[in-house]
Short mmCIF file of C-alpha atoms and ligand atoms in Angstrom, two decimals:
data_model
loop_
_atom_site.label_atom_id
_atom_site.label_comp_id
_atom_site.label_asym_id
_atom_site.label_seq_id
_atom_site.Cartn_x
_atom_site.Cartn_y
_atom_site.Cartn_z
CA MET A 1424 42.39 114.10 108.87
CA PRO A 1425 38.88 115.42 109.32
CA SER A 1426 37.77 118.27 107.11
CA TYR A 1427 38.51 121.99 107.20
CA HIS A 1428 37.28 123.70 110.32
CA ARG A 1429 37.38 127.16 111.89
CA LEU A 1430 36.58 128.44 115.34
CA GLY A 1431 36.63 131.81 117.06
CA GLU A 1432 37.86 135.03 115.51
CA ILE A 1433 40.24 135.07 112.56
CA PRO A 1434 41.07 137.75 109.96
CA ARG A 1435 39.42 137.52 106.54
CA LYS A 1436 42.77 136.87 104.84
CA ARG A 1437 45.73 135.00 106.28
CA HIS A 1438 48.95 136.84 107.12
CA THR A 1439 47.19 140.21 107.30
CA VAL A 1440 46.81 142.82 110.02
CA PHE A 1441 44.65 141.49 112.86
CA ARG A 1442 44.61 143.63 115.99
CA GLN A 1443 43.71 142.99 119.62
CA PRO A 1444 41.41 145.42 121.47
CA ASP A 1445 44.51 147.22 122.82
CA GLY A 1446 45.76 147.85 119.28
CA SER A 1447 48.61 145.35 119.29
CA LEU A 1448 48.80 142.58 116.69
CA TYR A 1449 47.57 139.09 117.42
CA ASN A 1450 50.38 136.54 117.09
CA GLU A 1451 49.78 134.30 114.09
CA HIS A 1452 51.12 130.74 114.43
CA LEU A 1453 51.16 127.93 111.87
CA MET A 1454 50.76 124.52 113.52
CA GLY A 1455 51.44 121.40 111.47
CA SER A 1456 53.59 118.29 111.48
CA ARG A 1457 55.03 118.05 107.96
CA GLY A 1458 56.78 121.32 107.35
CA PHE A 1459 54.71 123.66 105.20
CA SER A 1460 53.29 120.83 103.07
CA GLY A 1461 51.14 118.72 105.38
CA PRO A 1462 47.86 119.40 107.15
CA ALA A 1463 48.13 122.59 109.23
CA SER A 1464 46.12 125.21 111.06
CA LEU A 1465 46.69 128.92 111.64
CA LEU A 1466 46.25 129.98 115.26
CA TYR A 1467 45.92 133.54 116.59
CA HIS A 1468 47.46 134.03 120.06
CA ARG A 1469 47.17 136.95 122.42
CA ARG A 1470 50.81 136.49 123.46
CA PRO A 1471 53.77 135.26 121.39
CA PRO A 1472 53.91 131.45 121.72
CA THR A 1473 57.69 131.85 121.74
CA ALA A 1474 57.78 133.74 125.08
CA VAL A 1475 59.70 131.17 127.15
CA VAL A 1476 60.94 132.09 130.62
CA ASN A 1477 62.85 128.94 131.38
CA SER A 1478 63.43 125.28 130.38
CA ARG A 1479 64.57 122.39 132.53
CA LEU A 1480 64.91 118.68 131.84
CA LEU A 1481 62.46 116.69 133.96
CA GLN A 1482 63.26 113.11 133.03
CA LYS A 1483 64.59 110.88 130.29
CA LEU A 1484 62.05 108.38 128.99
CA GLU A 1485 63.88 105.13 128.45
CA TRP A 1486 61.45 102.59 127.06
CA GLU A 1487 63.30 99.54 128.35
CA ALA A 1488 62.46 96.26 126.63
CA ASP A 1489 62.07 92.84 128.22
CA PRO A 1490 65.45 91.19 127.54
CA ASP A 1491 63.75 87.78 127.17
CA ALA A 1492 63.18 87.39 123.42
CA THR A 1493 61.45 84.00 123.69
CA LEU A 1494 58.66 83.90 121.11
CA ARG A 1495 55.32 83.29 122.85
CA MET A 1496 51.78 84.61 123.32
CA ARG A 1497 51.66 87.28 126.01
CA HIS A 1498 48.88 88.56 128.28
CA PHE A 1499 49.14 91.59 130.56
CA ARG A 1500 46.55 92.61 133.15
CA THR A 1501 46.93 96.36 132.70
CA HIS A 1502 44.28 97.19 135.31
CA GLU A 1503 46.71 95.81 137.92
CA LEU A 1504 49.36 98.40 137.05
CA PRO A 1505 49.77 101.07 139.74
CA LYS A 1506 47.59 104.15 139.54
CA THR A 1507 49.43 107.44 139.10
CA GLU A 1508 48.48 111.00 139.86
CA SER A 1509 49.46 112.39 136.47
CA THR A 1510 47.89 111.63 133.10
CA THR A 1511 51.12 112.37 131.27
CA LEU A 1512 54.24 111.83 133.42
CA TYR A 1513 54.21 108.16 134.37
CA ARG A 1514 52.66 106.23 131.52
CA THR A 1515 53.75 102.59 131.40
CA PRO A 1516 55.07 101.49 127.99
CA VAL A 1517 53.54 98.04 127.48
CA LEU A 1518 54.50 97.36 123.84
CA PHE A 1519 56.46 99.39 121.33
CA ASN A 1520 58.51 99.51 118.15
CA ASN A 1521 59.85 102.41 116.10
CA ASP A 1522 56.42 103.11 114.58
CA VAL A 1523 54.14 103.01 117.58
CA GLY A 1524 54.04 102.70 121.35
CA MET A 1525 51.19 101.37 123.44
CA LEU A 1526 51.21 102.84 126.92
CA PHE A 1527 48.80 102.57 129.80
CA VAL A 1528 47.89 105.03 132.52
CA GLN A 1529 45.30 105.17 135.32
CA PRO A 1530 45.47 108.79 136.48
CA THR A 1531 43.82 110.09 139.62
CA ALA A 1532 44.19 113.88 139.29
CA THR A 1533 44.32 116.72 136.79
CA ASP A 1534 47.87 117.80 135.95
CA GLU A 1535 48.81 121.24 137.24
CA PHE A 1536 50.72 121.84 134.02
CA TYR A 1537 49.97 121.55 130.30
CA TYR A 1538 51.46 118.95 127.98
CA ARG A 1539 52.81 118.94 124.45
CA ASN A 1540 53.95 115.79 122.69
CA ALA A 1541 56.35 117.02 120.04
CA GLU A 1542 57.45 113.61 118.75
CA GLY A 1543 54.27 111.63 118.35
CA ASP A 1544 50.58 111.86 117.52
CA GLU A 1545 48.50 110.51 120.38
CA LEU A 1546 45.44 108.33 119.98
CA ILE A 1547 44.03 107.80 123.44
CA TYR A 1548 41.31 105.26 124.10
CA VAL A 1549 39.42 106.18 127.26
CA ALA A 1550 38.37 102.82 128.66
CA GLU A 1551 37.01 104.42 131.81
CA GLY A 1552 36.59 108.03 132.93
CA THR A 1553 34.97 111.33 132.02
CA GLY A 1554 36.23 114.89 131.79
CA THR A 1555 37.37 117.51 129.32
CA VAL A 1556 40.54 117.88 127.29
CA GLU A 1557 41.51 121.55 127.44
CA THR A 1558 43.46 122.43 124.31
CA GLN A 1559 44.82 125.54 122.66
CA MET A 1560 42.17 125.02 120.00
CA GLY A 1561 39.17 124.62 122.30
CA GLU A 1562 37.75 122.10 124.73
CA LEU A 1563 36.85 118.48 123.97
CA PRO A 1564 34.61 116.74 126.52
CA TYR A 1565 35.28 112.98 126.74
CA SER A 1566 33.72 109.90 128.29
CA ALA A 1567 34.29 106.16 128.38
CA GLY A 1568 34.60 104.65 124.92
CA ASP A 1569 36.06 107.75 123.31
CA TYR A 1570 39.07 107.74 121.07
CA VAL A 1571 40.72 111.15 121.44
CA ILE A 1572 43.20 112.06 118.70
CA ILE A 1573 45.72 114.77 119.55
CA PRO A 1574 48.10 115.51 116.66
CA ARG A 1575 51.62 116.27 117.81
CA GLY A 1576 52.42 119.75 119.01
CA ILE A 1577 48.99 120.76 120.30
CA ILE A 1578 49.26 121.91 123.90
CA HIS A 1579 46.60 120.39 126.10
CA ARG A 1580 45.61 119.13 129.54
CA TRP A 1581 43.29 116.33 130.63
CA ARG A 1582 40.86 117.83 133.18
CA LEU A 1583 39.56 114.76 134.96
CA ASP A 1584 36.17 114.46 136.57
CA LYS A 1585 36.58 112.80 139.94
CA VAL A 1586 35.94 109.26 138.74
CA ALA A 1587 38.21 106.29 138.02
CA HIS A 1588 40.22 106.53 134.80
CA ARG A 1589 41.83 103.92 132.57
CA MET A 1590 43.51 105.19 129.43
CA LEU A 1591 45.28 103.35 126.66
CA VAL A 1592 47.70 105.68 124.89
CA ILE A 1593 48.75 104.83 121.34
CA GLU A 1594 51.68 107.07 120.45
CA SER A 1595 52.43 107.13 116.75
CA ALA A 1596 55.53 108.27 114.88
CA GLY A 1597 53.34 109.00 111.83
CA PRO A 1598 49.98 110.75 111.64
CA VAL A 1599 46.86 108.94 112.86
CA ARG A 1600 43.98 109.21 110.40
CA PRO A 1601 40.85 107.43 109.15
CA PRO A 1602 41.63 104.60 106.69
CA ALA A 1603 42.12 105.97 103.17
CA ARG A 1604 39.72 103.39 101.71
CA TYR A 1605 36.85 104.92 103.73
CA CYS A 1606 37.21 108.30 102.00
CA ASN A 1607 36.71 109.69 98.51
CA GLU A 1608 39.11 111.94 96.60
CA VAL A 1609 38.13 115.04 98.58
CA GLY A 1610 38.43 113.28 101.93
CA GLN A 1611 34.70 112.76 102.52
CA PHE A 1612 33.68 109.52 104.20
CA LEU A 1613 32.13 107.08 101.74
CA GLU A 1614 28.78 105.37 102.23
CA HIS A 1615 30.39 102.03 103.15
CA SER A 1616 32.50 103.59 105.92
CA PRO A 1617 31.48 102.41 109.42
CA TYR A 1618 31.58 106.02 110.63
CA CYS A 1619 31.37 109.46 109.08
CA GLU A 1620 31.73 113.19 109.67
CA ARG A 1621 28.67 113.37 111.94
CA ASP A 1622 30.39 111.00 114.38
CA ILE A 1623 33.52 113.13 114.70
CA ARG A 1624 33.59 115.63 117.54
CA ARG A 1625 35.69 118.75 117.15
CA PRO A 1626 36.81 121.21 119.84
CA GLU A 1627 34.22 123.59 121.15
CA LYS A 1628 34.83 127.32 120.83
CA PRO A 1629 38.16 128.33 122.40
CA VAL A 1630 37.97 130.40 125.57
CA PRO A 1631 41.10 132.53 125.23
CA HIS A 1632 42.88 132.91 128.54
CA THR A 1633 44.26 136.34 129.30
CA GLU A 1634 46.35 135.49 132.36
CA SER A 1635 50.00 136.39 132.36
CA GLY A 1636 52.50 134.94 134.80
CA GLU A 1637 54.42 131.69 134.75
CA PHE A 1638 52.67 128.67 133.22
CA ARG A 1639 54.37 125.31 132.84
CA VAL A 1640 54.19 123.13 129.73
CA VAL A 1641 55.80 119.69 129.79
CA VAL A 1642 57.14 118.94 126.31
CA LYS A 1643 57.97 115.41 125.15
CA GLN A 1644 60.87 115.55 122.71
CA TYR A 1645 64.15 113.62 122.25
CA ASN A 1646 62.59 110.77 124.28
CA ALA A 1647 62.62 113.03 127.32
CA LEU A 1648 60.30 115.38 129.17
CA THR A 1649 61.30 119.04 129.46
CA GLU A 1650 59.41 121.54 131.55
CA VAL A 1651 59.08 124.78 129.60
CA THR A 1652 57.80 127.81 131.51
CA LEU A 1653 55.92 130.42 129.48
CA ASP A 1654 55.16 133.99 130.60
CA HIS A 1655 51.48 133.55 129.76
CA HIS A 1656 48.67 131.01 129.72
CA PRO A 1657 49.29 128.63 126.76
CA CYS A 1658 45.59 128.48 125.86
CA ASP A 1659 45.36 132.10 124.70
CA VAL A 1660 44.10 131.46 121.16
CA VAL A 1661 41.17 133.63 120.03
CA GLY A 1662 40.58 131.72 116.80
CA TRP A 1663 42.00 129.26 114.31
CA ASP A 1664 41.26 127.55 111.04
CA GLY A 1665 42.66 124.62 109.09
CA TYR A 1666 42.84 120.85 108.95
CA TYR A 1667 45.03 120.24 112.01
CA TYR A 1668 43.21 119.96 115.34
CA PRO A 1669 42.31 117.49 118.08
CA TRP A 1670 39.17 115.44 117.60
CA ALA A 1671 37.24 112.62 119.21
CA PHE A 1672 35.26 109.64 118.06
CA SER A 1673 33.34 107.23 120.29
CA ILE A 1674 33.75 103.50 119.80
CA HIS A 1675 29.99 103.36 120.47
CA ASP A 1676 29.43 105.28 117.21
CA PHE A 1677 31.30 102.64 115.16
CA GLU A 1678 28.69 100.82 113.06
CA PRO A 1679 29.74 97.18 112.71
CA ILE A 1680 29.73 95.43 109.36
CA THR A 1681 28.34 91.89 109.51
CA GLY A 1682 27.73 89.15 106.96
CA SER A 1683 26.36 85.65 106.51
CA LEU A 1684 29.85 84.24 107.15
CA HIS A 1685 32.75 85.41 109.32
CA GLN A 1686 34.00 88.85 108.39
CA PRO A 1687 37.77 89.42 108.58
CA PRO A 1688 39.36 92.04 110.86
CA PRO A 1689 39.65 94.76 108.17
CA VAL A 1690 35.88 95.37 108.49
CA HIS A 1691 36.60 96.55 112.03
CA GLN A 1692 39.32 98.99 111.00
CA THR A 1693 38.90 102.41 112.59
CA PHE A 1694 42.23 104.24 112.10
CA GLN A 1695 45.45 103.87 110.21
CA GLY A 1696 48.93 105.01 111.15
CA ASP A 1697 52.33 104.48 109.58
CA GLY A 1698 53.16 100.83 110.30
CA PHE A 1699 49.93 99.91 112.09
CA VAL A 1700 46.14 99.85 112.02
CA VAL A 1701 43.60 100.17 114.83
CA CYS A 1702 40.32 98.22 114.80
CA SER A 1703 37.24 98.32 117.03
CA PHE A 1704 35.31 95.20 118.01
CA VAL A 1705 31.86 96.35 119.10
CA PRO A 1706 28.53 94.71 120.01
CA ARG A 1707 27.05 93.24 116.83
CA LEU A 1708 24.91 90.51 115.32
CA PHE A 1709 26.73 87.32 114.40
CA ASP A 1710 26.92 85.65 110.99
CA PHE A 1711 23.49 84.48 109.77
CA HIS A 1712 24.32 81.55 107.44
CA PRO A 1713 22.70 78.45 109.05
CA GLN A 1714 26.06 76.63 109.02
CA ALA A 1715 28.19 79.64 109.99
CA VAL A 1716 30.95 79.37 112.60
CA PRO A 1717 31.01 82.89 114.04
CA ALA A 1718 34.28 82.41 115.94
CA PRO A 1719 37.36 83.38 113.89
CA TYR A 1720 39.37 80.68 112.14
CA ASN A 1721 43.01 80.16 113.06
CA HIS A 1722 45.25 82.44 111.11
CA SER A 1723 48.91 83.22 110.54
CA ASN A 1724 49.56 86.82 109.69
CA VAL A 1725 53.29 86.39 109.85
CA ASN A 1726 54.01 90.01 109.08
CA SER A 1727 51.88 91.36 111.93
CA ASP A 1728 51.87 91.44 115.68
CA GLU A 1729 48.28 91.51 116.88
CA VAL A 1730 47.45 93.29 120.12
CA ILE A 1731 43.99 93.36 121.66
CA TYR A 1732 42.90 95.53 124.57
CA TYR A 1733 39.72 94.14 126.10
CA ALA A 1734 37.42 97.05 127.01
CA ASN A 1735 34.82 94.94 128.80
CA ASN A 1736 34.60 91.42 130.14
CA GLU A 1737 33.28 89.82 126.92
CA PHE A 1738 35.29 88.33 124.11
CA MET A 1739 33.75 85.46 122.27
CA SER A 1740 36.83 83.64 121.04
CA ARG A 1741 38.92 83.87 124.19
CA LYS A 1742 38.79 82.73 127.80
CA GLY A 1743 40.68 83.92 130.87
CA ILE A 1744 40.60 87.56 129.90
CA ALA A 1745 38.90 90.48 131.68
CA PHE A 1746 38.31 94.20 131.24
CA GLY A 1747 41.84 95.61 131.17
CA SER A 1748 43.52 92.54 129.68
CA LEU A 1749 45.91 93.20 126.84
CA THR A 1750 47.17 90.34 124.70
CA GLN A 1751 50.02 90.25 122.21
CA HIS A 1752 49.99 87.54 119.57
CA PRO A 1753 53.32 87.86 117.78
CA GLY A 1754 53.48 87.36 114.04
CA GLY A 1755 55.71 84.27 114.28
CA LEU A 1756 52.91 82.11 115.72
CA PRO A 1757 49.44 81.23 114.40
CA HIS A 1758 46.55 82.27 116.60
CA GLY A 1759 42.89 81.46 116.88
CA PRO A 1760 40.02 80.77 119.26
CA HIS A 1761 40.54 79.03 122.57
CA PRO A 1762 39.51 75.35 122.79
CA GLY A 1763 35.74 74.93 122.60
CA ARG A 1764 35.04 78.52 121.56
CA ALA A 1765 34.44 77.70 117.87
CA GLU A 1766 31.88 75.01 118.80
CA GLU A 1767 30.22 77.26 121.38
CA SER A 1768 29.84 80.08 118.87
CA ILE A 1769 27.68 78.05 116.45
CA GLY A 1770 24.07 79.26 116.51
CA LYS A 1771 24.86 82.30 118.68
CA LYS A 1772 23.02 85.40 117.49
CA ARG A 1773 25.11 88.26 118.83
CA THR A 1774 28.08 89.35 120.88
CA ASP A 1775 28.47 92.22 123.33
CA GLU A 1776 32.25 92.32 123.12
CA LEU A 1777 34.12 95.62 123.17
CA ALA A 1778 37.80 95.67 122.30
CA VAL A 1779 40.47 97.75 120.61
CA MET A 1780 42.92 95.95 118.34
CA LEU A 1781 46.29 97.22 117.19
CA ASP A 1782 47.96 95.33 114.34
CA THR A 1783 51.53 96.37 113.64
CA PHE A 1784 53.56 95.57 110.54
CA ARG A 1785 56.82 95.33 112.45
CA PRO A 1786 57.47 93.30 115.60
CA LEU A 1787 56.77 94.80 119.00
CA LYS A 1788 58.92 94.74 122.10
CA VAL A 1789 57.47 94.28 125.56
CA GLY A 1790 58.15 97.06 128.06
CA LYS A 1791 59.84 95.99 131.28
CA GLY A 1792 57.19 97.84 133.30
CA ALA A 1793 54.49 95.48 132.02
CA LEU A 1794 56.21 92.31 133.25
CA ALA A 1795 54.86 92.77 136.79
CA VAL A 1796 51.30 92.21 135.53
CA GLU A 1797 52.00 89.44 133.02
CA ASP A 1798 49.90 86.27 133.06
CA ARG A 1799 52.68 83.78 132.43
CA ASP A 1800 50.32 80.84 131.84
CA TYR A 1801 48.68 82.49 128.83
CA SER A 1802 50.95 80.96 126.19
CA ARG A 1803 49.76 77.44 127.16
CA SER A 1804 46.07 78.34 127.35
CA TRP A 1805 45.24 76.81 123.93
CA LEU A 1806 45.98 73.31 125.17
CA ALA A 1807 42.99 71.04 125.57
CA LYS A 1808 41.68 70.29 129.05
CA GLY A 1809 43.99 67.87 130.87
CA GLN A 1810 47.05 68.94 128.92
CA THR A 1811 47.73 71.97 131.10
FE1 FE2 B 1416 43.99 87.72 114.51
#
């Protein structure tokens, strides 16, 4: 997690008397995801966060898998999935296992309710769109290229500017954090890290809402969505401090590491989760050895499924993809550049590609909802011309 942070008003010592202007106590609230031992923050609410008026089940979330287990390369054109009004209710699960889910959503409106994911950390890559994430812990403005990390439990709402949105949601059973090898023993980013504290954006000062009345929060828990109605506005926090809060990092602030010869994917690593890593492929200079082949060599990482979301129309080693394409290269097959791409890459000076890669350590299943936008010819696209 990022470092200790505090915002707004908090008492000098924790668990001590802290009064509101009307003389009543503020409601102290510990927010964390690993009992009393993991990273946590202390929040101070105007109203008790426990004041629930009503709960009702909205929908079960069955992530149904493609029953066809045939091993093959897969390609999904996520931009052809239907747009939905909500940012949170109708996300399409594209790939998933017990560690991580990759879902896609193209929302068109701001939800009228707030949202709390109680069973997963969310890492959302905003491929297109601008707006502000309103959270209990302050507001986080976002724009295209941002990764927004919302640890589980933090109530929030995506307030969309009126522009097109494409969002890739990575929902993680474990915490999402910077790779351990980028940080020293006190959690500070090391000099070789491709990003550091100055690139991390934290919530801006909370604006505590004072409204009472019925406010809806949709909570994801037990693989279902429940609508919980509170008797007050959920964003009523006057201050907080700790290590547990939403944050953002732009892919455009990732500083690529290059070399004289091809650098392997770990140099692109941006986040780690339990059972997966996330990497960013960003515009960069190519390898500068006179005999270098900048395109990647074929490789078999038989313990990993490799998923790439293409965030613009460039990708040097692959053809037939476009902004919005998402490919899955399962661990049971070797993968590498498309025919001709290795030769074409020789002598090239730079690439403008932009892509997000998810490597999992356990196999992924394909969600049934993604089958409608599958490119079924993709698995044969490595054949030489004339063979297809
Ligand atoms: Fe690979």
